[in-house]
Short mmCIF file of C-alpha atoms in Angstrom, two decimals:
data_model
loop_
_atom_site.label_atom_id
_atom_site.label_comp_id
_atom_site.label_asym_id
_atom_site.label_seq_id
_atom_site.Cartn_x
_atom_site.Cartn_y
_atom_site.Cartn_z
CA MET A 1 -53.87 -5.64 -5.36
CA GLN A 2 -54.83 -8.15 -2.65
CA TYR A 3 -58.44 -8.69 -1.55
CA CYS A 4 -59.63 -6.19 1.07
CA LEU A 5 -62.65 -7.11 3.21
CA ARG A 6 -65.18 -4.30 3.59
CA LEU A 7 -66.59 -4.85 7.10
CA GLY A 8 -69.45 -2.70 8.32
CA LEU A 9 -69.56 -2.13 12.08
CA THR A 10 -72.66 -0.79 13.79
CA GLY A 11 -74.50 -0.79 17.10
CA GLY A 12 -76.80 1.39 19.15
CA ILE A 13 -75.54 4.14 21.42
CA GLY A 14 -73.80 2.66 24.47
CA SER A 15 -73.33 -0.75 22.85
CA GLY A 16 -69.53 -0.61 22.96
CA LYS A 17 -69.11 -0.26 19.19
CA SER A 18 -66.21 2.21 19.46
CA THR A 19 -64.34 -0.15 21.80
CA VAL A 20 -64.83 -3.01 19.32
CA ALA A 21 -63.53 -0.75 16.51
CA GLN A 22 -60.36 -0.06 18.51
CA MET A 23 -59.89 -3.79 19.15
CA LEU A 24 -60.26 -4.58 15.44
CA GLN A 25 -57.69 -1.89 14.72
CA THR A 26 -55.19 -3.56 17.04
CA LEU A 27 -55.76 -6.77 15.05
CA GLY A 28 -54.62 -5.00 11.88
CA ALA A 29 -57.84 -3.60 10.40
CA GLN A 30 -58.02 -0.03 9.11
CA VAL A 31 -60.95 1.84 10.67
CA VAL A 32 -62.93 4.50 8.82
CA ASP A 33 -65.03 6.41 11.36
CA ALA A 34 -68.11 8.02 9.76
CA ASP A 35 -68.93 10.02 12.91
CA ALA A 36 -65.42 11.47 13.10
CA ILE A 37 -65.63 12.53 9.44
CA ALA A 38 -69.05 14.14 10.04
CA ARG A 39 -67.53 16.10 12.95
CA GLN A 40 -64.64 17.23 10.72
CA VAL A 41 -66.86 18.57 7.93
CA THR A 42 -68.94 20.56 10.46
CA ALA A 43 -65.91 21.73 12.52
CA PRO A 44 -64.48 25.27 12.15
CA HIS A 45 -64.11 26.01 8.41
CA GLY A 46 -65.08 22.40 7.55
CA ALA A 47 -66.29 21.49 4.07
CA ALA A 48 -69.99 21.73 5.06
CA ILE A 49 -69.91 25.13 6.77
CA GLU A 50 -70.59 27.44 3.81
CA SER A 51 -73.53 25.29 2.66
CA ILE A 52 -74.90 25.25 6.23
CA ARG A 53 -74.61 29.05 6.40
CA ALA A 54 -76.36 29.44 3.03
CA THR A 55 -79.13 26.95 3.87
CA PHE A 56 -79.87 27.76 7.52
CA GLY A 57 -78.45 31.27 7.98
CA PRO A 58 -75.47 32.71 9.89
CA ALA A 59 -77.10 32.00 13.28
CA PHE A 60 -76.26 28.31 12.76
CA VAL A 61 -72.52 28.96 12.48
CA THR A 62 -70.51 29.82 15.60
CA PRO A 63 -68.06 32.77 15.70
CA ASP A 64 -65.14 30.35 15.20
CA GLY A 65 -66.70 28.98 12.02
CA ALA A 66 -68.20 25.65 13.20
CA MET A 67 -71.77 24.42 12.97
CA ASP A 68 -73.71 25.47 16.07
CA ARG A 69 -74.81 22.02 17.24
CA ASP A 70 -77.14 23.32 19.97
CA GLN A 71 -79.00 25.60 17.54
CA MET A 72 -79.22 22.81 14.95
CA ARG A 73 -80.49 20.30 17.52
CA ALA A 74 -83.17 22.77 18.68
CA LEU A 75 -84.24 23.41 15.08
CA ALA A 76 -84.47 19.69 14.30
CA PHE A 77 -86.92 19.20 17.17
CA THR A 78 -89.28 21.88 15.80
CA ASP A 79 -88.71 21.41 12.05
CA PRO A 80 -88.62 17.76 10.85
CA ASP A 81 -87.29 18.81 7.44
CA ALA A 82 -84.24 20.53 8.97
CA LYS A 83 -82.56 17.18 9.66
CA LYS A 84 -83.08 16.11 6.03
CA ARG A 85 -81.68 19.39 4.72
CA LEU A 86 -78.61 19.04 6.95
CA GLU A 87 -78.10 15.40 5.92
CA ALA A 88 -78.31 16.43 2.25
CA ILE A 89 -75.30 18.70 2.89
CA VAL A 90 -73.25 16.50 5.23
CA HIS A 91 -73.82 12.94 3.94
CA PRO A 92 -72.34 13.39 0.44
CA LEU A 93 -69.20 14.98 1.93
CA VAL A 94 -68.88 12.15 4.47
CA GLY A 95 -69.39 9.60 1.69
CA GLN A 96 -66.60 11.13 -0.42
CA ASP A 97 -64.18 11.08 2.52
CA ILE A 98 -65.10 7.49 3.44
CA GLU A 99 -64.41 6.36 -0.14
CA ALA A 100 -61.10 8.25 -0.24
CA GLN A 101 -59.96 6.66 3.04
CA TYR A 102 -61.00 3.20 1.81
CA GLN A 103 -59.09 3.55 -1.46
CA ALA A 104 -56.01 4.81 0.41
CA ALA A 105 -56.17 1.80 2.76
CA ARG A 106 -56.45 -0.60 -0.21
CA VAL A 107 -53.47 0.97 -1.95
CA ALA A 108 -51.52 0.65 1.32
CA GLY A 109 -52.29 -3.10 1.34
CA ALA A 110 -54.95 -3.31 4.07
CA ARG A 111 -56.59 -6.75 4.35
CA CYS A 112 -59.68 -5.32 6.05
CA VAL A 113 -61.29 -1.89 6.25
CA VAL A 114 -63.83 -1.46 9.04
CA PHE A 115 -66.54 1.07 8.22
CA ASP A 116 -67.66 2.32 11.65
CA ILE A 117 -71.15 3.61 10.76
CA PRO A 118 -73.63 4.27 13.60
CA LEU A 119 -76.53 4.75 11.14
CA LEU A 120 -75.62 1.84 8.85
CA VAL A 121 -79.13 0.36 9.00
CA GLU A 122 -80.97 3.70 8.89
CA SER A 123 -79.11 4.93 5.79
CA GLY A 124 -80.46 2.08 3.65
CA HIS A 125 -77.71 2.16 1.01
CA TRP A 126 -74.74 0.92 3.01
CA ARG A 127 -75.49 -2.81 3.19
CA SER A 128 -74.98 -3.34 -0.54
CA ARG A 129 -71.55 -1.65 -0.39
CA LEU A 130 -70.19 -3.98 2.31
CA ASP A 131 -68.97 -7.59 2.29
CA LYS A 132 -69.97 -8.31 5.90
CA VAL A 133 -71.73 -6.54 8.77
CA LEU A 134 -70.78 -6.91 12.44
CA VAL A 135 -73.37 -5.70 14.96
CA VAL A 136 -72.45 -4.93 18.57
CA ASP A 137 -75.60 -5.59 20.58
CA CYS A 138 -76.73 -5.24 24.20
CA LEU A 139 -79.94 -4.84 26.18
CA GLU A 140 -81.65 -1.45 26.02
CA SER A 141 -81.45 -1.22 29.81
CA THR A 142 -77.66 -1.60 29.54
CA GLN A 143 -77.50 1.15 26.90
CA ILE A 144 -79.41 3.50 29.20
CA ILE A 145 -77.16 2.84 32.20
CA ARG A 146 -73.96 3.25 30.17
CA VAL A 147 -74.98 6.44 28.37
CA MET A 148 -76.39 8.09 31.51
CA ALA A 149 -73.06 7.44 33.26
CA ARG A 150 -70.85 8.41 30.28
CA ASN A 151 -72.69 11.50 29.00
CA GLN A 152 -74.43 12.70 32.18
CA LEU A 153 -77.79 12.58 30.39
CA SER A 154 -81.19 11.93 31.96
CA GLU A 155 -82.96 8.63 31.31
CA PRO A 156 -85.67 10.28 29.12
CA ALA A 157 -82.94 11.96 27.04
CA VAL A 158 -81.16 8.63 26.47
CA ARG A 159 -84.44 6.89 25.60
CA GLN A 160 -85.13 9.63 23.04
CA ILE A 161 -81.76 8.97 21.37
CA ILE A 162 -82.37 5.20 21.33
CA GLN A 163 -85.85 5.65 19.81
CA ALA A 164 -84.38 7.82 17.03
CA GLN A 165 -82.01 4.97 16.05
CA ALA A 166 -82.81 1.67 14.35
CA SER A 167 -84.22 -0.97 16.70
CA ARG A 168 -82.17 -3.91 17.92
CA ALA A 169 -84.24 -6.21 15.69
CA GLN A 170 -83.55 -4.05 12.60
CA ARG A 171 -79.80 -4.10 13.26
CA LEU A 172 -79.72 -7.85 13.97
CA ALA A 173 -81.61 -8.49 10.71
CA VAL A 174 -78.66 -7.20 8.63
CA ALA A 175 -75.90 -8.83 10.73
CA ASP A 176 -73.47 -11.44 9.46
CA ALA A 177 -72.00 -11.63 12.97
CA VAL A 178 -73.14 -10.35 16.37
CA ILE A 179 -71.20 -9.60 19.54
CA PHE A 180 -73.57 -9.50 22.52
CA ASN A 181 -71.74 -7.01 24.72
CA ASP A 182 -73.71 -7.27 27.94
CA ASN A 183 -71.90 -7.92 31.24
CA LEU A 184 -68.65 -8.71 29.41
CA THR A 185 -65.31 -7.65 30.83
CA LEU A 186 -62.88 -5.99 28.41
CA VAL A 187 -60.89 -9.25 28.30
CA GLN A 188 -64.03 -11.25 27.42
CA LEU A 189 -65.00 -8.66 24.78
CA GLN A 190 -61.51 -8.90 23.30
CA ARG A 191 -61.94 -12.69 22.99
CA GLU A 192 -65.27 -12.23 21.19
CA VAL A 193 -63.70 -9.73 18.79
CA GLN A 194 -60.80 -12.11 18.10
CA LYS A 195 -63.27 -14.93 17.33
CA VAL A 196 -65.20 -12.79 14.85
CA ALA A 197 -61.98 -11.53 13.26
CA LYS A 198 -60.74 -15.09 12.82
CA ASN A 199 -64.04 -16.15 11.22
CA PHE A 200 -63.73 -13.26 8.76
CA GLY A 201 -60.15 -14.24 7.94
CA LEU A 202 -58.40 -11.33 9.67
#
């Protein structure tokens, strides 16, 4: 079986990480999206639902069988341990699915699997499981403008999300390569992605 590069991709909210993931995919990489998997396991009748019901009660499951995100978010603000209890349910399931997708990509002959992991730095254990880490970076002021426009959130709400994530310095400290995605056009961003991909042998 040929060598398959395990490339971690991360960046703060509004950095453009998802766009970079799509560009890497067009260059032939297989993308494993940790957020998408987390949404699947908490979607109607997802793998995490029965454990969520047993741990938090039926009020945290919607009538169609999904996790009630609004209720869970409200609980997390008032009960710091709630987030840890939820992560203890969801993270192992996400980890299993990530590994399964990676192995399937290897068997299919992928030269590179991109692990799109928003909380790569925060999780602590991911760095040792990756060959390289690519960080998509931008100014905090740019993050705020982008997320306010995209998600119709207030500035304080966006700042709260940013503060809950790893800092720019923490992300940059684990990076093997950085794309500074501030004031770049899509064409310029594509060029930066191609340069990084070439350096990593893609």
